[in-house]
């Protein structure tokens, strides 16, 4: 069997877009015209337009008497209303400029856009435990085809796992579950026990993602999306903004059940899902996703570092120094549990402005772990970091429409 790289393309493509139902207006108000800004804002209101963003700056750095220049972003359901507003602003301040769209990297705007993201089946690296196992590689390709055909609007198909895969799951489950009471954070324990009680996680069978999805969506609205692998980190992070979590289907190789160098079904279900079922944690994960929309390539790499050091290998530590695990990679690996809670690695308080610049080692046990006091602190720090990214817009998620709302008129390349 060939080990070539397989790319799976959806019928959808990342077509460049331009947001046409918004307008950005720039105008200057003189210093000696009190009440003029109120007149402009009242005009926007009278024309039934929504103001989504406003900013100001001195019209001149050397002459304060020239007043302030304002940029307002408004939703424009029809051109007549926009024309009326522009005419009124001209009467108030003499002139108004309709600004063009700001260019940003493509990002999904609607739930359906996620299904069009490119997937691939990567060849196994030579140091992967399954690299010399043709049956394992063939199975990975099978899972890739299944994942390609999964769409968010349909239930995930039931997977018939082999006896070897089931045995590996049983080995992983029996090794990890006795450790959780001592090492896992309370949020994980609460949801893990609930999943066991509901029969979603059992010792005998590999969990079915369709059942896991129903549970998770009922808890926080997060939804699992089967993939083989994402082509770009940007695509993975963008999915999180929609509360969609890209998820693998395969099982780790049976020869290495206690540490998997790439995500597998045990890692996804045992490690991620109990945490994604916690509302505070779910908001934290979504914050990282929203920050990634339209971000530069440099910022995407920094956000990926932050994702790894928190969502994958994050720790919680109280004032007495007691450590609990919330990172999915640790929670799904016996080897990393023992390592992360030993005296060997370095521990630092989670600071996104520092952690974003520290590269992680995907295939190895880590020499550095970051901790926080709770998820509320982590979310607040993440929001503060995201506010410093050099992006020309802010993004929010509309859970009813399942779409992204932006604060400025933008277009993608």
Coordinates of N, CA and C in Angstrom, one line a residue, residues 1 8 64 264 277 349:
X1 N 0.8 -1.2 0.0 CA 0.0 0.0 0.0 C 0.9 1.2 0.0
X8 N -8.6 15.2 0.4 CA -10.0 15.0 0.1 C -10.6 16.4 -0.1
X64 N -5.3 70.9 17.2 CA -6.4 70.4 18.0 C -7.8 71.0 17.6
X264 N -6.2 10.5 18.5 CA -7.0 9.3 18.1 C -8.4 9.4 18.8
X277 N -17.7 19.7 27.6 CA -19.1 19.6 28.2 C -19.2 20.6 29.3
X349 N 3.0 29.9 35.4 CA 1.7 30.4 35.5 C 1.3 30.8 34.0

